[in-house]
PDB file of C-alpha atoms in Angstrom:
ATOM      1  CA  MET A   1      74.968  91.765  51.229  1.00  0.00           C
ATOM      2  CA  SER A   2      77.124  89.331  53.227  1.00  0.00           C
ATOM      3  CA  LYS A   3      75.865  87.379  56.251  1.00  0.00           C
ATOM      4  CA  THR A   4      78.077  89.499  58.508  1.00  0.00           C
ATOM      5  CA  THR A   5      76.566  92.716  57.169  1.00  0.00           C
ATOM      6  CA  ALA A   6      73.053  91.282  57.484  1.00  0.00           C
ATOM      7  CA  SER A   7      73.737  90.239  61.086  1.00  0.00           C
ATOM      8  CA  LEU A   8      74.961  93.749  61.861  1.00  0.00           C
ATOM      9  CA  GLY A   9      71.793  95.100  60.248  1.00  0.00           C
ATOM     10  CA  LEU A  10      69.626  92.993  62.562  1.00  0.00           C
ATOM     11  CA  LEU A  11      71.726  94.079  65.517  1.00  0.00           C
ATOM     12  CA  LEU A  12      70.953  97.693  64.566  1.00  0.00           C
ATOM     13  CA  VAL A  13      67.249  96.810  64.386  1.00  0.00           C
ATOM     14  CA  THR A  14      67.389  95.341  67.889  1.00  0.00           C
ATOM     15  CA  ILE A  15      69.223  98.363  69.295  1.00  0.00           C
ATOM     16  CA  ILE A  16      66.618 100.714  67.804  1.00  0.00           C
ATOM     17  CA  TRP A  17      63.772  98.562  69.145  1.00  0.00           C
ATOM     18  CA  GLY A  18      65.341  98.784  72.585  1.00  0.00           C
ATOM     19  CA  THR A  19      65.404 102.590  72.417  1.00  0.00           C
ATOM     20  CA  THR A  20      61.744 102.903  71.415  1.00  0.00           C
ATOM     21  CA  PHE A  21      60.552 102.226  74.984  1.00  0.00           C
ATOM     22  CA  THR A  22      62.422 105.301  76.222  1.00  0.00           C
ATOM     23  CA  PHE A  23      61.335 107.543  73.338  1.00  0.00           C
ATOM     24  CA  SER A  24      57.719 106.434  73.827  1.00  0.00           C
ATOM     25  CA  LYS A  25      58.010 107.216  77.533  1.00  0.00           C
ATOM     26  CA  ILE A  26      59.268 110.727  76.687  1.00  0.00           C
ATOM     27  CA  ALA A  27      56.570 111.344  74.052  1.00  0.00           C
ATOM     28  CA  LEU A  28      53.847 110.307  76.511  1.00  0.00           C
ATOM     29  CA  ASN A  29      54.681 113.386  78.568  1.00  0.00           C
ATOM     30  CA  TYR A  30      53.069 115.424  75.782  1.00  0.00           C
ATOM     31  CA  LEU A  31      50.695 113.128  73.886  1.00  0.00           C
ATOM     32  CA  SER A  32      48.001 110.616  74.787  1.00  0.00           C
ATOM     33  CA  PRO A  33      48.729 106.968  73.907  1.00  0.00           C
ATOM     34  CA  ALA A  34      46.226 107.013  71.025  1.00  0.00           C
ATOM     35  CA  THR A  35      47.625 110.252  69.597  1.00  0.00           C
ATOM     36  CA  LEU A  36      51.210 109.006  69.810  1.00  0.00           C
ATOM     37  CA  LEU A  37      50.416 105.719  68.065  1.00  0.00           C
ATOM     38  CA  PHE A  38      48.239 107.366  65.404  1.00  0.00           C
ATOM     39  CA  ILE A  39      50.935 109.878  64.445  1.00  0.00           C
ATOM     40  CA  ARG A  40      53.780 107.341  64.639  1.00  0.00           C
ATOM     41  CA  TYR A  41      52.130 104.669  62.526  1.00  0.00           C
ATOM     42  CA  GLY A  42      50.366 107.185  60.287  1.00  0.00           C
ATOM     43  CA  ILE A  43      53.707 108.660  59.229  1.00  0.00           C
ATOM     44  CA  ALA A  44      55.207 105.181  58.782  1.00  0.00           C
ATOM     45  CA  THR A  45      52.243 104.049  56.657  1.00  0.00           C
ATOM     46  CA  LEU A  46      52.439 107.115  54.398  1.00  0.00           C
ATOM     47  CA  LEU A  47      56.169 106.658  53.868  1.00  0.00           C
ATOM     48  CA  LEU A  48      55.898 102.956  53.020  1.00  0.00           C
ATOM     49  CA  PHE A  49      52.810 103.491  50.858  1.00  0.00           C
ATOM     50  CA  SER A  50      54.680 106.138  48.852  1.00  0.00           C
ATOM     51  CA  TYR A  51      57.512 103.656  48.317  1.00  0.00           C
ATOM     52  CA  TYR A  52      55.001 100.964  47.318  1.00  0.00           C
ATOM     53  CA  LEU A  53      53.327 103.223  44.726  1.00  0.00           C
ATOM     54  CA  PHE A  54      56.565 104.205  43.021  1.00  0.00           C
ATOM     55  CA  PHE A  55      58.710 101.078  43.305  1.00  0.00           C
ATOM     56  CA  GLN A  56      56.472  98.029  43.768  1.00  0.00           C
ATOM     57  CA  LYS A  57      54.051  96.157  41.510  1.00  0.00           C
ATOM     58  CA  ARG A  58      50.532  96.888  42.692  1.00  0.00           C
ATOM     59  CA  GLU A  59      48.691  93.606  42.486  1.00  0.00           C
ATOM     60  CA  ARG A  60      46.839  92.239  45.528  1.00  0.00           C
ATOM     61  CA  LEU A  61      46.938  94.902  48.219  1.00  0.00           C
ATOM     62  CA  SER A  62      43.146  94.810  48.650  1.00  0.00           C
ATOM     63  CA  GLN A  63      43.218  91.031  49.227  1.00  0.00           C
ATOM     64  CA  ALA A  64      46.089  91.418  51.675  1.00  0.00           C
ATOM     65  CA  LEU A  65      44.000  93.817  53.772  1.00  0.00           C
ATOM     66  CA  VAL A  66      42.016  90.933  55.283  1.00  0.00           C
ATOM     67  CA  LYS A  67      44.878  88.789  56.562  1.00  0.00           C
ATOM     68  CA  GLY A  68      47.369  91.612  57.029  1.00  0.00           C
ATOM     69  CA  GLY A  69      44.611  93.635  58.654  1.00  0.00           C
ATOM     70  CA  LEU A  70      44.068  90.950  61.294  1.00  0.00           C
ATOM     71  CA  LEU A  71      47.766  91.101  62.123  1.00  0.00           C
ATOM     72  CA  GLY A  72      47.492  94.881  62.237  1.00  0.00           C
ATOM     73  CA  LEU A  73      44.602  94.746  64.695  1.00  0.00           C
ATOM     74  CA  LEU A  74      46.629  92.459  66.944  1.00  0.00           C
ATOM     75  CA  ASN A  75      49.509  94.908  66.653  1.00  0.00           C
ATOM     76  CA  PHE A  76      47.144  97.745  67.609  1.00  0.00           C
ATOM     77  CA  ILE A  77      46.046  95.898  70.756  1.00  0.00           C
ATOM     78  CA  ALA A  78      49.640  95.081  71.670  1.00  0.00           C
ATOM     79  CA  LEU A  79      50.915  98.615  71.131  1.00  0.00           C
ATOM     80  CA  ARG A  80      47.937 100.260  72.823  1.00  0.00           C
ATOM     81  CA  THR A  81      48.286  98.180  75.978  1.00  0.00           C
ATOM     82  CA  GLN A  82      52.073  98.600  75.940  1.00  0.00           C
ATOM     83  CA  THR A  83      51.915 102.370  75.442  1.00  0.00           C
ATOM     84  CA  VAL A  84      49.246 102.900  78.102  1.00  0.00           C
ATOM     85  CA  GLY A  85      51.243 100.596  80.368  1.00  0.00           C
ATOM     86  CA  LEU A  86      54.266 102.873  79.986  1.00  0.00           C
ATOM     87  CA  LEU A  87      52.277 105.558  81.805  1.00  0.00           C
ATOM     88  CA  TYR A  88      52.370 103.383  84.934  1.00  0.00           C
ATOM     89  CA  THR A  89      55.580 101.365  84.709  1.00  0.00           C
ATOM     90  CA  THR A  90      59.196 101.896  83.729  1.00  0.00           C
ATOM     91  CA  ALA A  91      60.635 101.565  80.235  1.00  0.00           C
ATOM     92  CA  THR A  92      62.927  98.859  81.630  1.00  0.00           C
ATOM     93  CA  ASN A  93      60.077  96.725  82.962  1.00  0.00           C
ATOM     94  CA  ALA A  94      58.147  97.173  79.716  1.00  0.00           C
ATOM     95  CA  ALA A  95      61.119  95.967  77.663  1.00  0.00           C
ATOM     96  CA  PHE A  96      61.671  92.789  79.686  1.00  0.00           C
ATOM     97  CA  ILE A  97      57.973  91.938  80.063  1.00  0.00           C
ATOM     98  CA  THR A  98      57.412  92.352  76.319  1.00  0.00           C
ATOM     99  CA  ALA A  99      60.237  89.850  75.758  1.00  0.00           C
ATOM    100  CA  THR A 100      58.173  87.164  77.507  1.00  0.00           C
ATOM    101  CA  SER A 101      56.106  86.889  74.318  1.00  0.00           C
ATOM    102  CA  VAL A 102      58.816  84.434  73.196  1.00  0.00           C
ATOM    103  CA  LEU A 103      57.814  82.184  76.102  1.00  0.00           C
ATOM    104  CA  LEU A 104      54.105  82.383  75.351  1.00  0.00           C
ATOM    105  CA  VAL A 105      54.444  81.335  71.704  1.00  0.00           C
ATOM    106  CA  PRO A 106      55.165  77.654  72.579  1.00  0.00           C
ATOM    107  CA  LEU A 107      52.032  77.508  74.730  1.00  0.00           C
ATOM    108  CA  ILE A 108      49.903  78.933  71.911  1.00  0.00           C
ATOM    109  CA  GLU A 109      51.452  76.559  69.382  1.00  0.00           C
ATOM    110  CA  TRP A 110      50.745  73.627  71.705  1.00  0.00           C
ATOM    111  CA  LEU A 111      47.223  74.581  72.807  1.00  0.00           C
ATOM    112  CA  ILE A 112      45.864  75.878  69.487  1.00  0.00           C
ATOM    113  CA  PHE A 113      48.010  74.425  66.718  1.00  0.00           C
ATOM    114  CA  ARG A 114      48.765  71.111  68.471  1.00  0.00           C
ATOM    115  CA  LYS A 115      52.532  71.229  68.211  1.00  0.00           C
ATOM    116  CA  LYS A 116      54.516  69.232  70.745  1.00  0.00           C
ATOM    117  CA  ILE A 117      56.899  70.923  73.146  1.00  0.00           C
ATOM    118  CA  ASN A 118      59.687  69.176  75.024  1.00  0.00           C
ATOM    119  CA  ILE A 119      61.145  69.401  78.501  1.00  0.00           C
ATOM    120  CA  LYS A 120      63.637  72.140  77.647  1.00  0.00           C
ATOM    121  CA  ILE A 121      60.888  74.441  76.422  1.00  0.00           C
ATOM    122  CA  ILE A 122      58.840  73.697  79.539  1.00  0.00           C
ATOM    123  CA  GLY A 123      61.916  74.512  81.621  1.00  0.00           C
ATOM    124  CA  GLY A 124      62.340  77.767  79.718  1.00  0.00           C
ATOM    125  CA  ILE A 125      58.725  78.722  80.365  1.00  0.00           C
ATOM    126  CA  VAL A 126      59.079  78.004  84.103  1.00  0.00           C
ATOM    127  CA  LEU A 127      62.341  79.986  84.248  1.00  0.00           C
ATOM    128  CA  GLY A 128      60.778  82.910  82.380  1.00  0.00           C
ATOM    129  CA  ALA A 129      57.657  82.911  84.538  1.00  0.00           C
ATOM    130  CA  SER A 130      59.858  82.953  87.646  1.00  0.00           C
ATOM    131  CA  GLY A 131      61.821  85.857  86.211  1.00  0.00           C
ATOM    132  CA  LEU A 132      58.640  87.750  85.402  1.00  0.00           C
ATOM    133  CA  TYR A 133      57.421  87.273  88.979  1.00  0.00           C
ATOM    134  CA  LEU A 134      60.702  88.594  90.422  1.00  0.00           C
ATOM    135  CA  LEU A 135      60.655  91.551  88.031  1.00  0.00           C
ATOM    136  CA  VAL A 136      57.112  92.805  88.574  1.00  0.00           C
ATOM    137  CA  MET A 137      56.489  91.656  92.176  1.00  0.00           C
ATOM    138  CA  PRO A 138      59.834  91.954  94.002  1.00  0.00           C
ATOM    139  CA  GLY A 139      58.007  92.340  97.306  1.00  0.00           C
ATOM    140  CA  GLY A 140      56.573  88.827  97.143  1.00  0.00           C
ATOM    141  CA  TRP A 141      52.976  87.647  97.155  1.00  0.00           C
ATOM    142  CA  GLN A 142      51.943  90.508  99.415  1.00  0.00           C
ATOM    143  CA  ALA A 143      52.890  93.021  96.722  1.00  0.00           C
ATOM    144  CA  THR A 144      50.277  94.471  94.381  1.00  0.00           C
ATOM    145  CA  LEU A 145      50.734  93.906  90.669  1.00  0.00           C
ATOM    146  CA  ASN A 146      51.444  97.220  88.977  1.00  0.00           C
ATOM    147  CA  LEU A 147      48.751  98.216  86.460  1.00  0.00           C
ATOM    148  CA  GLY A 148      51.396  99.134  83.899  1.00  0.00           C
ATOM    149  CA  ASP A 149      53.122  95.757  84.216  1.00  0.00           C
ATOM    150  CA  LEU A 150      49.770  93.980  83.793  1.00  0.00           C
ATOM    151  CA  LEU A 151      48.973  95.947  80.628  1.00  0.00           C
ATOM    152  CA  VAL A 152      52.398  95.191  79.142  1.00  0.00           C
ATOM    153  CA  LEU A 153      51.875  91.502  79.976  1.00  0.00           C
ATOM    154  CA  ILE A 154      48.662  91.627  77.901  1.00  0.00           C
ATOM    155  CA  CYS A 155      50.789  93.202  75.174  1.00  0.00           C
ATOM    156  CA  ALA A 156      53.234  90.281  75.339  1.00  0.00           C
ATOM    157  CA  LEU A 157      50.388  87.757  75.048  1.00  0.00           C
ATOM    158  CA  THR A 158      49.013  89.593  72.012  1.00  0.00           C
ATOM    159  CA  TYR A 159      52.451  89.679  70.398  1.00  0.00           C
ATOM    160  CA  ALA A 160      52.722  85.930  70.971  1.00  0.00           C
ATOM    161  CA  PHE A 161      49.496  85.339  69.011  1.00  0.00           C
ATOM    162  CA  GLN A 162      50.794  87.660  66.306  1.00  0.00           C
ATOM    163  CA  ILE A 163      54.098  85.768  66.049  1.00  0.00           C
ATOM    164  CA  SER A 164      52.211  82.479  65.644  1.00  0.00           C
ATOM    165  CA  LEU A 165      49.857  83.856  62.995  1.00  0.00           C
ATOM    166  CA  ILE A 166      52.313  85.807  60.807  1.00  0.00           C
ATOM    167  CA  PRO A 167      53.672  82.788  58.845  1.00  0.00           C
ATOM    168  CA  ARG A 168      50.161  81.364  58.484  1.00  0.00           C
ATOM    169  CA  LEU A 169      48.439  84.556  57.289  1.00  0.00           C
ATOM    170  CA  SER A 170      51.195  85.976  55.100  1.00  0.00           C
ATOM    171  CA  LYS A 171      51.345  83.029  52.672  1.00  0.00           C
ATOM    172  CA  GLY A 172      50.692  84.036  49.068  1.00  0.00           C
ATOM    173  CA  PHE A 173      51.367  87.736  49.573  1.00  0.00           C
ATOM    174  CA  SER A 174      54.484  89.842  49.209  1.00  0.00           C
ATOM    175  CA  THR A 175      56.103  91.173  52.361  1.00  0.00           C
ATOM    176  CA  MET A 176      55.335  94.750  51.302  1.00  0.00           C
ATOM    177  CA  GLU A 177      51.611  94.019  50.801  1.00  0.00           C
ATOM    178  CA  ILE A 178      51.245  92.382  54.202  1.00  0.00           C
ATOM    179  CA  THR A 179      53.331  95.101  55.859  1.00  0.00           C
ATOM    180  CA  LEU A 180      51.200  97.912  54.389  1.00  0.00           C
ATOM    181  CA  ALA A 181      47.958  96.242  55.447  1.00  0.00           C
ATOM    182  CA  PHE A 182      49.540  95.568  58.835  1.00  0.00           C
ATOM    183  CA  LEU A 183      50.512  99.231  59.334  1.00  0.00           C
ATOM    184  CA  LEU A 184      47.203 100.587  58.047  1.00  0.00           C
ATOM    185  CA  LEU A 185      45.131  98.496  60.466  1.00  0.00           C
ATOM    186  CA  THR A 186      47.508  99.442  63.275  1.00  0.00           C
ATOM    187  CA  THR A 187      46.984 103.137  62.546  1.00  0.00           C
ATOM    188  CA  LEU A 188      43.235 103.482  61.977  1.00  0.00           C
ATOM    189  CA  PRO A 189      41.899 102.064  65.301  1.00  0.00           C
ATOM    190  CA  ASN A 190      43.923 104.712  67.136  1.00  0.00           C
ATOM    191  CA  ILE A 191      41.364 107.265  65.961  1.00  0.00           C
ATOM    192  CA  TRP A 192      39.515 105.945  69.017  1.00  0.00           C
ATOM    193  CA  GLY A 193      40.784 108.115  71.859  1.00  0.00           C
ATOM    194  CA  LEU A 194      42.626 110.493  69.524  1.00  0.00           C
ATOM    195  CA  GLU A 195      43.205 113.912  71.058  1.00  0.00           C
ATOM    196  CA  ILE A 196      44.388 117.086  69.346  1.00  0.00           C
ATOM    197  CA  PRO A 197      47.485 118.178  71.300  1.00  0.00           C
ATOM    198  CA  THR A 198      48.288 121.787  72.062  1.00  0.00           C
ATOM    199  CA  TRP A 199      50.848 123.419  69.787  1.00  0.00           C
ATOM    200  CA  MET A 200      53.464 123.419  72.555  1.00  0.00           C
ATOM    201  CA  ASN A 201      52.926 119.746  73.325  1.00  0.00           C
ATOM    202  CA  PHE A 202      53.075 118.880  69.629  1.00  0.00           C
ATOM    203  CA  VAL A 203      56.354 120.733  69.152  1.00  0.00           C
ATOM    204  CA  SER A 204      57.819 119.196  72.328  1.00  0.00           C
ATOM    205  CA  SER A 205      56.914 115.665  71.191  1.00  0.00           C
ATOM    206  CA  LEU A 206      58.020 116.118  67.579  1.00  0.00           C
ATOM    207  CA  GLY A 207      61.566 114.809  68.059  1.00  0.00           C
ATOM    208  CA  PRO A 208      60.621 111.528  69.783  1.00  0.00           C
ATOM    209  CA  VAL A 209      57.644 110.962  67.452  1.00  0.00           C
ATOM    210  CA  LEU A 210      59.698 111.420  64.275  1.00  0.00           C
ATOM    211  CA  TYR A 211      62.328 109.060  65.675  1.00  0.00           C
ATOM    212  CA  LEU A 212      59.685 106.429  66.443  1.00  0.00           C
ATOM    213  CA  ALA A 213      58.009 106.784  63.032  1.00  0.00           C
ATOM    214  CA  THR A 214      61.139 106.786  60.871  1.00  0.00           C
ATOM    215  CA  LEU A 215      63.921 104.876  62.602  1.00  0.00           C
ATOM    216  CA  GLY A 216      61.697 103.004  65.071  1.00  0.00           C
ATOM    217  CA  THR A 217      59.189 101.794  62.471  1.00  0.00           C
ATOM    218  CA  VAL A 218      60.105 102.346  58.800  1.00  0.00           C
ATOM    219  CA  LEU A 219      63.846 101.632  59.031  1.00  0.00           C
ATOM    220  CA  THR A 220      63.488  98.637  61.343  1.00  0.00           C
ATOM    221  CA  ILE A 221      60.799  97.048  59.162  1.00  0.00           C
ATOM    222  CA  TYR A 222      62.894  97.515  56.013  1.00  0.00           C
ATOM    223  CA  LEU A 223      66.077  96.146  57.593  1.00  0.00           C
ATOM    224  CA  GLN A 224      64.275  93.252  59.245  1.00  0.00           C
ATOM    225  CA  ILE A 225      62.669  92.127  55.990  1.00  0.00           C
ATOM    226  CA  HIS A 226      65.845  92.594  53.931  1.00  0.00           C
ATOM    227  CA  CYS A 227      68.348  91.071  56.364  1.00  0.00           C
ATOM    228  CA  GLN A 228      66.215  88.055  57.290  1.00  0.00           C
ATOM    229  CA  LYS A 229      66.414  86.940  53.672  1.00  0.00           C
ATOM    230  CA  ILE A 230      70.115  86.289  54.341  1.00  0.00           C
ATOM    231  CA  VAL A 231      70.379  85.424  58.044  1.00  0.00           C
ATOM    232  CA  THR A 232      68.809  82.212  59.384  1.00  0.00           C
ATOM    233  CA  PRO A 233      65.730  82.527  61.639  1.00  0.00           C
ATOM    234  CA  VAL A 234      67.704  81.072  64.578  1.00  0.00           C
ATOM    235  CA  SER A 235      70.443  83.691  64.237  1.00  0.00           C
ATOM    236  CA  ALA A 236      67.869  86.452  63.839  1.00  0.00           C
ATOM    237  CA  GLY A 237      65.932  85.237  66.885  1.00  0.00           C
ATOM    238  CA  PHE A 238      69.064  85.204  69.008  1.00  0.00           C
ATOM    239  CA  THR A 239      69.776  88.810  67.993  1.00  0.00           C
ATOM    240  CA  TYR A 240      66.228  89.932  68.835  1.00  0.00           C
ATOM    241  CA  LEU A 241      66.606  88.529  72.340  1.00  0.00           C
ATOM    242  CA  LEU A 242      68.976  91.400  73.063  1.00  0.00           C
ATOM    243  CA  GLU A 243      66.141  93.948  72.729  1.00  0.00           C
ATOM    244  CA  PRO A 244      65.283  94.183  76.464  1.00  0.00           C
ATOM    245  CA  VAL A 245      68.990  94.440  77.301  1.00  0.00           C
ATOM    246  CA  PHE A 246      69.357  97.457  75.022  1.00  0.00           C
ATOM    247  CA  GLY A 247      66.061  98.772  76.374  1.00  0.00           C
ATOM    248  CA  PHE A 248      67.414  98.630  79.924  1.00  0.00           C
ATOM    249  CA  ILE A 249      70.750 100.222  78.981  1.00  0.00           C
ATOM    250  CA  PHE A 250      69.096 103.108  77.123  1.00  0.00           C
ATOM    251  CA  ALA A 251      66.515 103.710  79.864  1.00  0.00           C
ATOM    252  CA  ALA A 252      69.327 103.804  82.436  1.00  0.00           C
ATOM    253  CA  LEU A 253      71.342 106.306  80.384  1.00  0.00           C
ATOM    254  CA  VAL A 254      68.486 108.619  79.384  1.00  0.00           C
ATOM    255  CA  LEU A 255      65.839 108.234  82.097  1.00  0.00           C
ATOM    256  CA  GLY A 256      68.083 107.192  84.978  1.00  0.00           C
ATOM    257  CA  GLU A 257      66.098 103.989  85.584  1.00  0.00           C
ATOM    258  CA  ARG A 258      67.703 101.286  87.707  1.00  0.00           C
ATOM    259  CA  LEU A 259      66.928  97.698  88.623  1.00  0.00           C
ATOM    260  CA  THR A 260      67.404  96.620  92.216  1.00  0.00           C
ATOM    261  CA  THR A 261      68.857  93.190  92.960  1.00  0.00           C
ATOM    262  CA  ILE A 262      65.705  91.031  92.874  1.00  0.00           C
ATOM    263  CA  PRO A 263      64.202  92.575  89.690  1.00  0.00           C
ATOM    264  CA  LEU A 264      67.651  92.371  88.062  1.00  0.00           C
ATOM    265  CA  ILE A 265      67.772  88.625  88.783  1.00  0.00           C
ATOM    266  CA  GLY A 266      64.294  88.367  87.276  1.00  0.00           C
ATOM    267  CA  ALA A 267      65.446  90.176  84.130  1.00  0.00           C
ATOM    268  CA  ILE A 268      68.392  87.773  83.790  1.00  0.00           C
ATOM    269  CA  PHE A 269      65.985  84.827  84.160  1.00  0.00           C
ATOM    270  CA  ILE A 270      63.785  86.221  81.369  1.00  0.00           C
ATOM    271  CA  VAL A 271      66.678  86.695  78.936  1.00  0.00           C
ATOM    272  CA  SER A 272      68.029  83.213  79.746  1.00  0.00           C
ATOM    273  CA  SER A 273      64.633  81.576  79.278  1.00  0.00           C
ATOM    274  CA  THR A 274      63.927  83.279  75.954  1.00  0.00           C
ATOM    275  CA  MET A 275      67.309  82.087  74.674  1.00  0.00           C
ATOM    276  CA  LEU A 276      66.505  78.530  75.760  1.00  0.00           C
ATOM    277  CA  VAL A 277      63.081  78.543  74.099  1.00  0.00           C
ATOM    278  CA  ASN A 278      64.337  80.211  70.924  1.00  0.00           C
ATOM    279  CA  PHE A 279      67.083  77.676  70.259  1.00  0.00           C
ATOM    280  CA  GLU A 280      65.099  74.577  71.172  1.00  0.00           C
ATOM    281  CA  GLY A 281      62.263  75.008  68.697  1.00  0.00           C
ATOM    282  CA  PHE A 282      59.271  72.705  68.195  1.00  0.00           C
ATOM    283  CA  ARG A 283      58.673  69.104  67.222  1.00  0.00           C
ATOM    284  CA  LYS A 284      55.719  68.582  64.901  1.00  0.00           C
ATOM    285  CA  LYS A 285      53.384  65.713  65.594  1.00  0.00           C
TER     286      LYS A 285
END
């Protein structure tokens, strides 16, 4: 696979990620958050596990459950807060707020792992925080923070911890082993709060759920792992920054969501700040 093809593959991943906010919003009309996540990640886990059994060497999956499982639990928290948040906020807001996880990673790396950050990263964090404020509180300080926006912000913080821990916890294991453990420990906690949907609700949600499980989870994971072996992390990161943009476009086309002037400026601030932080990187002590 050429670098151009790999870059196009990551672009497809980002487009699909952007659409998942809208499909989750639609599915939540028929399923509870726990039920949606359990079915989505349960299907994805079964599909990848089947592939693992037939095509991969089975060596250290049990050992990978500890470290990959921790990542999976973080993913569960992030997805649960994000999915519940979608009940109270728009798919557009959720997409842009989730993107602020890129801004939180430098703070975690600095506070916990003692990595230095420079003035450009600090500027990016300030710009992103300003954008987040304009997006979720366009009415100013007198406005009340939306519960959905707050939950998605918790999701972004959790994703930031996950991003920092992935390279540290995945050492010594194959990508498939970590991914399977990751998906398994994302799926199982969703038994908590699981509800059996009515037949009509199940049938109505089937389209969005199958999309989320196959294209939104299995395909994106496969393409991300495969294409990032060819494309540099910087190039991949730049591509991923387009996720909230695609999320906004798809939500506007399908759900009719719109951003007024002040939230739109906030969204632009967030995208600009994540680009600044992504390209600047860290300086080790």
